Amino acid sequence: MPLSYFHLRDAIAKARIPCSCRLIYNAAPAPPPTFASIQDAPFNQPPSVFSSLLHDFSNTLIHVKSIHAQIIRNWVSTEHFLAAKLIKSYSDLGFLSVARKVFDQCSHPETTLCNAMMVGFQRNHQYKEVPKLFKMMGSCDIEINSYTCIFALKACTSLLDNEIGMEIVRTAVGRGFHLHPYVGSSMINFLVKSGNLGDARAVFDGMPERDVVCWNSIIGGYVQECLFKEAIQMFLEMIGCGIKPSPVTMASLLKACGESGLKKIGTCVHSCVLALGMGNDVFVLTSLVDMYNNMGDTDSAYLVFNSMCSRNLISWNAMISGYVQNGMIPESFALFHRLVQSGAGFDSGTLVSLIRGCSQTSDLESGKILHACIIRKGLESNLILSTAIVDMYSKCGATKQATIVFGRMEKRNVVTWTAMLVGLSQNGYAEDALKLFCQMQEENVAANSVTLVSLVHCCAHLGSLKKGRSVHGHLIRHGYAFDAVNMSALIDMYAKCGKIHSAEKLFNNGFCLKDVILCNSMIMGYGMHGHGNNALCVYDRMIEERLKPNQTTFVSLLTACSHSGLVEEGKTLFHCMERDHNIKPSDKHYACLVDLLSRAGCLEEADALVKQMPFEPSTDVFEALLSGCRTHKNINMGIQIADRLISLDYLNSGIYVMLSNIYADGRRWESVNYIRGLMRIRGLKKTPAYSLIEIGNRVYTFFAGDDSHPGWTDICQLLENLRLEVEASGYLPDTSCVLRDVNEPLKVKLLWGHSERLAIAFGLLSTPYGSLIRITKNLRVCVDCHTVTKYISKIVKREIIVRDANRFHHFVNGECSCNDYW
């Protein structure tokens, strides 16, 4: 029979409580008892009676209140052990405010009462109140016992309150409580969670007796600090001391093996699990699944998972997450379907793993289905899920949908903002990313390292030096600037903003890290600026310091040689990759070498290299050769290469544009029209050329022939004046750069409407005399614009830096740093 008022009535009867009081508990169904109904009931019972009643009838609020009323009428409410039981009963039912009133009504609370109140605070997740109560006990000279320290330390562990927690630790040590196993394990757990592993080990070593909880705490601490070998050593010592491991012990050990990749030891631990009789423990078996997945052994993980007699949702999620983690996305969805068919249901953790799988494979359709599932289940307010959806849409190139989801979110944390910023940055919306960062600052959201590095990449893309320096300042202030990855991003940003000397300074300061990523960034920076010999010096320095180059190093080196015309040096590097560094040349390396030879005019040698490749050449290889054919006017070879490229990648608009340009160079206008018509039929569009210039705190964009700028009239007038001056200085237009079948005067007019010239004119009008002008162009600078810019730099006596799709051009006094080789 379930607990009811009849039970309470019978218990009161047995306790011989006067009939006048018993009347409030009639046998017939009646309204629940109230304080008013027992107001005049005379009681004269010992406190032990009410203690027994509270023990038996504390399952509902009305029972507890009825007993509480009787305690008050019996004048035994000042009994501290009864008050402690009332506090416990009210707290367990979730009525913490009533428990607090009981506590506050005790004029001289004792230790037992304070401990009960601490437990109440913890059970109701009011952790901040526990340290306050602990301090009050100290200030009121209330005795602090071992249980007080245990409860207070648990609260400080949840709060990660290092200051008060250490005060409690000192109190416990001062009173000798640390020698008790329960207090010691609480201290170890707190010290481990607060990052004081050394102090935790000192407490552990000083304990005369250590139970399995103490051992679990210290082993877990080593795992938390990624000291996996030390964790395994502690486990062996534990076995040597005759302590039987618990499931928690084995879970920590399995995590250590999984994260350290110690597969042989992990297999031994698996055997140990079976020997200890934990072969049916869901918690331990789920840890085994995690361990094998972390090692990349999904077959073993699935064998463990499939052998489980019973599984909980955590087990299913572990296996699904493991598949995603190891790139086995179809298998993760198959397992998800099996989960749904089993009727077990799923949670946000399941969906997060699957959404990440969609992000990895850019599977937009499956991602949309999962998004719809989230909406149907009413999980849109889940911050982690919404952030994963924003990231998924961004990774799939659906920036508009990502922005909509982001805009609808009621709550956002730094991870959410960063996901949106990175998404905008990676999809080419660098300006929007910088605007979003400003909004993030207005909402007082502190940026993390990933946020700031994504902004560094945005500034690099835009060539925005001022904003890049501002973000660099943020990185320094937050202590992120000296991380190798962040420093590499900064080197790349300064190089792409034309400040190669600033990049050099950063590199020389950071080389003490001896990180290959830093070196790769500096090599690439030198390559962009045509400083191929400097790039080779960085490589020599790496070899001297015994820093092992990787595949990216050689891609950067070959690119640098290509931009500087260092043909022999590039060929030597290519051949030493496998011979000296055991790095097999990949498709990217072949593409770089083909580009190097093609730029230098060695088209036959480049073509022979393509035919000798040990694997099927990619479109990158053929595009490099096609570009060389166009540069060196080899129309026949260019047409052959373009035909092969179109068969490989018929939706790549760049190939059609390149072939159209080759035909235009040969004045084969019918073929040009045919290619352009083919693009229209296939729905392909040429990427429009544009140039960026930063003035003040704003980046301005100019398209070819764009007359929408407010200062268009002044820009046109200045360009006309410059045209007259450069022509007087000996400039002759190279109209071969105009790939349209129009008359010569119109070709000249079109040349003077190129985006970089508009940006240069605007820069001259908007900046002080003698200041540097910095332009970023999304495509390659044409030959005629390159020539004109050299003349302009001499006439206006300004340094002009133009970064195009290939490299940097520093124009000073009529000369360019590329030496007309780009």
mmCIF file of C-alpha atoms in Angstrom, residues 371-590:
data_model
loop_
_atom_site.group_PDB
_atom_site.id
_atom_site.type_symbol
_atom_site.label_atom_id
_atom_site.label_comp_id
_atom_site.label_asym_id
_atom_site.label_seq_id
_atom_site.Cartn_x
_atom_site.Cartn_y
_atom_site.Cartn_z
ATOM 1 C CA HIS A 371 17.782 20.893 -38.453
ATOM 2 C CA ALA A 372 14.100 20.112 -39.109
ATOM 3 C CA CYS A 373 14.303 17.315 -36.524
ATOM 4 C CA ILE A 374 15.660 19.793 -33.953
ATOM 5 C CA ILE A 375 12.765 22.167 -34.656
ATOM 6 C CA ARG A 376 10.169 19.365 -34.366
ATOM 7 C CA LYS A 377 11.603 18.238 -31.025
ATOM 8 C CA GLY A 378 11.619 21.829 -29.721
ATOM 9 C CA LEU A 379 15.387 21.874 -29.203
ATOM 10 C CA GLU A 380 16.052 25.192 -30.951
ATOM 11 C CA SER A 381 16.924 26.833 -27.634
ATOM 12 C CA ASN A 382 19.738 24.322 -27.052
ATOM 13 C CA LEU A 383 22.867 26.459 -27.379
ATOM 14 C CA ILE A 384 25.228 23.628 -28.355
ATOM 15 C CA LEU A 385 22.850 22.330 -31.037
ATOM 16 C CA SER A 386 22.186 25.773 -32.512
ATOM 17 C CA THR A 387 25.919 26.501 -32.618
ATOM 18 C CA ALA A 388 26.528 23.168 -34.392
ATOM 19 C CA ILE A 389 23.828 24.083 -36.952
ATOM 20 C CA VAL A 390 25.460 27.489 -37.594
ATOM 21 C CA ASP A 391 28.799 25.750 -38.094
ATOM 22 C CA MET A 392 27.252 23.099 -40.383
ATOM 23 C CA TYR A 393 25.575 25.644 -42.667
ATOM 24 C CA SER A 394 28.818 27.651 -42.800
ATOM 25 C CA LYS A 395 30.917 24.592 -43.683
ATOM 26 C CA CYS A 396 28.407 23.713 -46.420
ATOM 27 C CA GLY A 397 28.676 27.227 -47.889
ATOM 28 C CA ALA A 398 25.088 28.109 -46.899
ATOM 29 C CA THR A 399 26.061 31.368 -45.202
ATOM 30 C CA LYS A 400 22.569 32.860 -45.534
ATOM 31 C CA GLN A 401 20.974 29.995 -43.573
ATOM 32 C CA ALA A 402 23.757 30.163 -40.971
ATOM 33 C CA THR A 403 23.103 33.885 -40.510
ATOM 34 C CA ILE A 404 19.339 33.288 -40.110
ATOM 35 C CA VAL A 405 19.882 30.620 -37.417
ATOM 36 C CA PHE A 406 22.440 32.832 -35.664
ATOM 37 C CA GLY A 407 20.073 35.827 -35.738
ATOM 38 C CA ARG A 408 17.212 33.840 -34.183
ATOM 39 C CA MET A 409 19.263 32.564 -31.251
ATOM 40 C CA GLU A 410 18.169 34.084 -27.952
ATOM 41 C CA LYS A 411 21.424 33.170 -26.222
ATOM 42 C CA ARG A 412 24.885 33.065 -27.749
ATOM 43 C CA ASN A 413 28.243 32.296 -26.203
ATOM 44 C CA VAL A 414 31.743 32.938 -27.533
ATOM 45 C CA VAL A 415 31.709 29.587 -29.388
ATOM 46 C CA THR A 416 28.537 30.602 -31.256
ATOM 47 C CA TRP A 417 29.962 33.990 -32.246
ATOM 48 C CA THR A 418 33.209 32.347 -33.330
ATOM 49 C CA ALA A 419 31.369 29.762 -35.466
ATOM 50 C CA MET A 420 29.551 32.568 -37.282
ATOM 51 C CA LEU A 421 32.716 34.660 -37.674
ATOM 52 C CA VAL A 422 34.724 31.722 -39.023
ATOM 53 C CA GLY A 423 31.859 30.837 -41.377
ATOM 54 C CA LEU A 424 31.727 34.340 -42.825
ATOM 55 C CA SER A 425 35.514 34.449 -43.127
ATOM 56 C CA GLN A 426 35.819 31.051 -44.855
ATOM 57 C CA ASN A 427 33.035 31.846 -47.317
ATOM 58 C CA GLY A 428 34.622 35.104 -48.475
ATOM 59 C CA TYR A 429 32.582 37.548 -46.370
ATOM 60 C CA ALA A 430 35.563 39.061 -44.593
ATOM 61 C CA GLU A 431 34.036 42.533 -44.254
ATOM 62 C CA ASP A 432 30.857 41.082 -42.734
ATOM 63 C CA ALA A 433 32.989 39.076 -40.293
ATOM 64 C CA LEU A 434 34.732 42.261 -39.112
ATOM 65 C CA LYS A 435 31.355 43.995 -38.676
ATOM 66 C CA LEU A 436 30.098 41.035 -36.662
ATOM 67 C CA PHE A 437 33.154 41.274 -34.430
ATOM 68 C CA CYS A 438 32.272 44.904 -33.699
ATOM 69 C CA GLN A 439 28.751 43.778 -32.744
ATOM 70 C CA MET A 440 30.274 41.060 -30.551
ATOM 71 C CA GLN A 441 32.304 43.686 -28.703
ATOM 72 C CA GLU A 442 29.213 45.877 -28.253
ATOM 73 C CA GLU A 443 27.477 42.938 -26.562
ATOM 74 C CA ASN A 444 30.505 42.496 -24.238
ATOM 75 C CA VAL A 445 31.311 38.957 -25.385
ATOM 76 C CA ALA A 446 34.984 38.242 -24.713
ATOM 77 C CA ALA A 447 36.706 36.828 -27.807
ATOM 78 C CA ASN A 448 38.799 33.677 -27.549
ATOM 79 C CA SER A 449 41.892 32.649 -29.497
ATOM 80 C CA VAL A 450 39.939 31.030 -32.356
ATOM 81 C CA THR A 451 37.779 34.155 -32.767
ATOM 82 C CA LEU A 452 40.771 36.435 -33.007
ATOM 83 C CA VAL A 453 42.730 34.198 -35.373
ATOM 84 C CA SER A 454 39.725 34.011 -37.738
ATOM 85 C CA LEU A 455 39.700 37.830 -37.699
ATOM 86 C CA VAL A 456 43.413 37.874 -38.510
ATOM 87 C CA HIS A 457 42.612 35.778 -41.599
ATOM 88 C CA CYS A 458 39.817 38.231 -42.523
ATOM 89 C CA CYS A 459 42.245 41.162 -42.305
ATOM 90 C CA ALA A 460 44.752 39.218 -44.410
ATOM 91 C CA HIS A 461 42.111 38.555 -47.057
ATOM 92 C CA LEU A 462 41.082 42.220 -47.169
ATOM 93 C CA GLY A 463 44.634 43.543 -46.906
ATOM 94 C CA SER A 464 43.390 45.617 -43.958
ATOM 95 C CA LEU A 465 46.561 46.497 -42.060
ATOM 96 C CA LYS A 466 44.912 48.803 -39.504
ATOM 97 C CA LYS A 467 42.315 46.254 -38.466
ATOM 98 C CA GLY A 468 44.972 43.533 -38.522
ATOM 99 C CA ARG A 469 47.117 45.526 -36.108
ATOM 100 C CA SER A 470 44.078 46.093 -33.900
ATOM 101 C CA VAL A 471 43.392 42.349 -33.744
ATOM 102 C CA HIS A 472 47.101 41.757 -33.044
ATOM 103 C CA GLY A 473 46.679 44.077 -30.053
ATOM 104 C CA HIS A 474 43.711 41.992 -28.840
ATOM 105 C CA LEU A 475 45.817 38.836 -29.096
ATOM 106 C CA ILE A 476 48.616 40.424 -27.044
ATOM 107 C CA ARG A 477 46.232 41.750 -24.365
ATOM 108 C CA HIS A 478 44.586 38.352 -23.962
ATOM 109 C CA GLY A 479 47.901 36.480 -23.908
ATOM 110 C CA TYR A 480 47.278 34.602 -27.162
ATOM 111 C CA ALA A 481 49.909 36.276 -29.352
ATOM 112 C CA PHE A 482 52.782 33.949 -28.492
ATOM 113 C CA ASP A 483 51.112 30.706 -29.496
ATOM 114 C CA ALA A 484 52.771 29.212 -32.610
ATOM 115 C CA VAL A 485 49.498 28.885 -34.569
ATOM 116 C CA ASN A 486 48.419 32.456 -33.762
ATOM 117 C CA MET A 487 51.857 33.839 -34.546
ATOM 118 C CA SER A 488 51.811 32.026 -37.901
ATOM 119 C CA ALA A 489 48.455 33.652 -38.708
ATOM 120 C CA LEU A 490 49.904 37.070 -37.825
ATOM 121 C CA ILE A 491 52.970 36.480 -40.028
ATOM 122 C CA ASP A 492 50.630 35.563 -42.877
ATOM 123 C CA MET A 493 48.489 38.667 -42.238
ATOM 124 C CA TYR A 494 51.430 41.100 -42.212
ATOM 125 C CA ALA A 495 52.854 39.480 -45.341
ATOM 126 C CA LYS A 496 49.514 39.734 -47.151
ATOM 127 C CA CYS A 497 49.132 43.357 -46.045
ATOM 128 C CA GLY A 498 52.497 44.167 -47.640
ATOM 129 C CA LYS A 499 54.443 44.542 -44.364
ATOM 130 C CA ILE A 500 56.979 41.818 -44.976
ATOM 131 C CA HIS A 501 59.440 43.415 -42.531
ATOM 132 C CA SER A 502 56.829 43.221 -39.720
ATOM 133 C CA ALA A 503 56.302 39.572 -40.622
ATOM 134 C CA GLU A 504 60.083 39.022 -40.462
ATOM 135 C CA LYS A 505 60.278 40.655 -37.046
ATOM 136 C CA LEU A 506 57.518 38.397 -35.677
ATOM 137 C CA PHE A 507 59.142 35.326 -37.190
ATOM 138 C CA ASN A 508 62.553 36.083 -35.718
ATOM 139 C CA ASN A 509 60.976 36.639 -32.281
ATOM 140 C CA GLY A 510 59.000 33.402 -32.528
ATOM 141 C CA PHE A 511 61.612 31.128 -34.085
ATOM 142 C CA CYS A 512 62.680 30.067 -30.602
ATOM 143 C CA LEU A 513 59.477 27.977 -30.657
ATOM 144 C CA LYS A 514 61.105 26.015 -33.511
ATOM 145 C CA ASP A 515 57.718 25.301 -35.036
ATOM 146 C CA VAL A 516 57.370 24.147 -38.644
ATOM 147 C CA ILE A 517 54.082 26.086 -39.031
ATOM 148 C CA LEU A 518 55.910 29.358 -38.289
ATOM 149 C CA CYS A 519 58.552 28.570 -40.891
ATOM 150 C CA ASN A 520 55.963 27.625 -43.503
ATOM 151 C CA SER A 521 54.145 30.954 -43.011
ATOM 152 C CA MET A 522 57.373 32.928 -43.392
ATOM 153 C CA ILE A 523 58.421 30.977 -46.496
ATOM 154 C CA MET A 524 55.008 31.595 -48.052
ATOM 155 C CA GLY A 525 55.234 35.293 -47.143
ATOM 156 C CA TYR A 526 58.622 35.647 -48.801
ATOM 157 C CA GLY A 527 57.303 33.811 -51.844
ATOM 158 C CA MET A 528 54.363 36.227 -52.205
ATOM 159 C CA HIS A 529 56.774 39.156 -52.203
ATOM 160 C CA GLY A 530 59.144 37.584 -54.723
ATOM 161 C CA HIS A 531 61.899 37.045 -52.133
ATOM 162 C CA GLY A 532 62.653 33.482 -53.185
ATOM 163 C CA ASN A 533 66.224 33.508 -51.883
ATOM 164 C CA ASN A 534 65.049 34.594 -48.430
ATOM 165 C CA ALA A 535 62.554 31.727 -48.446
ATOM 166 C CA LEU A 536 65.413 29.307 -49.191
ATOM 167 C CA CYS A 537 67.374 30.817 -46.265
ATOM 168 C CA VAL A 538 64.499 29.948 -43.898
ATOM 169 C CA TYR A 539 64.602 26.379 -45.209
ATOM 170 C CA ASP A 540 68.382 26.226 -44.625
ATOM 171 C CA ARG A 541 67.829 27.531 -41.100
ATOM 172 C CA MET A 542 65.263 24.775 -40.479
ATOM 173 C CA ILE A 543 67.738 22.114 -41.587
ATOM 174 C CA GLU A 544 70.462 23.602 -39.353
ATOM 175 C CA GLU A 545 68.088 23.507 -36.357
ATOM 176 C CA ARG A 546 67.068 19.930 -37.241
ATOM 177 C CA LEU A 547 63.479 21.036 -37.699
ATOM 178 C CA LYS A 548 61.784 18.475 -39.941
ATOM 179 C CA PRO A 549 60.035 20.066 -42.958
ATOM 180 C CA ASN A 550 56.617 18.731 -43.950
ATOM 181 C CA GLN A 551 54.624 18.603 -47.179
ATOM 182 C CA THR A 552 53.378 22.186 -46.717
ATOM 183 C CA THR A 553 56.985 23.384 -46.360
ATOM 184 C CA PHE A 554 57.816 22.144 -49.849
ATOM 185 C CA VAL A 555 54.604 23.523 -51.355
ATOM 186 C CA SER A 556 55.597 26.938 -49.925
ATOM 187 C CA LEU A 557 59.209 26.609 -51.126
ATOM 188 C CA LEU A 558 58.256 25.575 -54.656
ATOM 189 C CA THR A 559 55.716 28.433 -54.820
ATOM 190 C CA ALA A 560 58.416 30.879 -53.692
ATOM 191 C CA CYS A 561 60.819 29.575 -56.366
ATOM 192 C CA SER A 562 58.053 29.850 -58.963
ATOM 193 C CA HIS A 563 57.370 33.526 -58.131
ATOM 194 C CA SER A 564 61.081 34.355 -58.233
ATOM 195 C CA GLY A 565 62.049 32.373 -61.344
ATOM 196 C CA LEU A 566 64.410 30.096 -59.379
ATOM 197 C CA VAL A 567 63.977 27.150 -61.735
ATOM 198 C CA GLU A 568 67.069 25.066 -60.869
ATOM 199 C CA GLU A 569 66.620 25.630 -57.128
ATOM 200 C CA GLY A 570 62.987 24.524 -57.383
ATOM 201 C CA LYS A 571 63.848 21.382 -59.294
ATOM 202 C CA THR A 572 66.536 20.505 -56.729
ATOM 203 C CA LEU A 573 64.055 20.928 -53.858
ATOM 204 C CA PHE A 574 61.481 18.756 -55.611
ATOM 205 C CA HIS A 575 63.958 15.906 -56.060
ATOM 206 C CA CYS A 576 65.318 16.113 -52.484
ATOM 207 C CA MET A 577 61.867 15.764 -50.897
ATOM 208 C CA GLU A 578 61.748 11.995 -51.045
ATOM 209 C CA ARG A 579 65.495 11.420 -51.102
ATOM 210 C CA ASP A 580 66.401 13.476 -48.015
ATOM 211 C CA HIS A 581 63.125 13.836 -46.087
ATOM 212 C CA ASN A 582 61.106 10.732 -47.018
ATOM 213 C CA ILE A 583 58.229 12.899 -48.307
ATOM 214 C CA LYS A 584 56.570 11.583 -51.442
ATOM 215 C CA PRO A 585 55.599 14.393 -53.835
ATOM 216 C CA SER A 586 51.837 14.875 -53.891
ATOM 217 C CA ASP A 587 49.617 16.355 -56.565
ATOM 218 C CA LYS A 588 50.181 19.830 -55.050
ATOM 219 C CA HIS A 589 53.952 19.505 -55.362
ATOM 220 C CA TYR A 590 53.670 18.491 -59.013
#
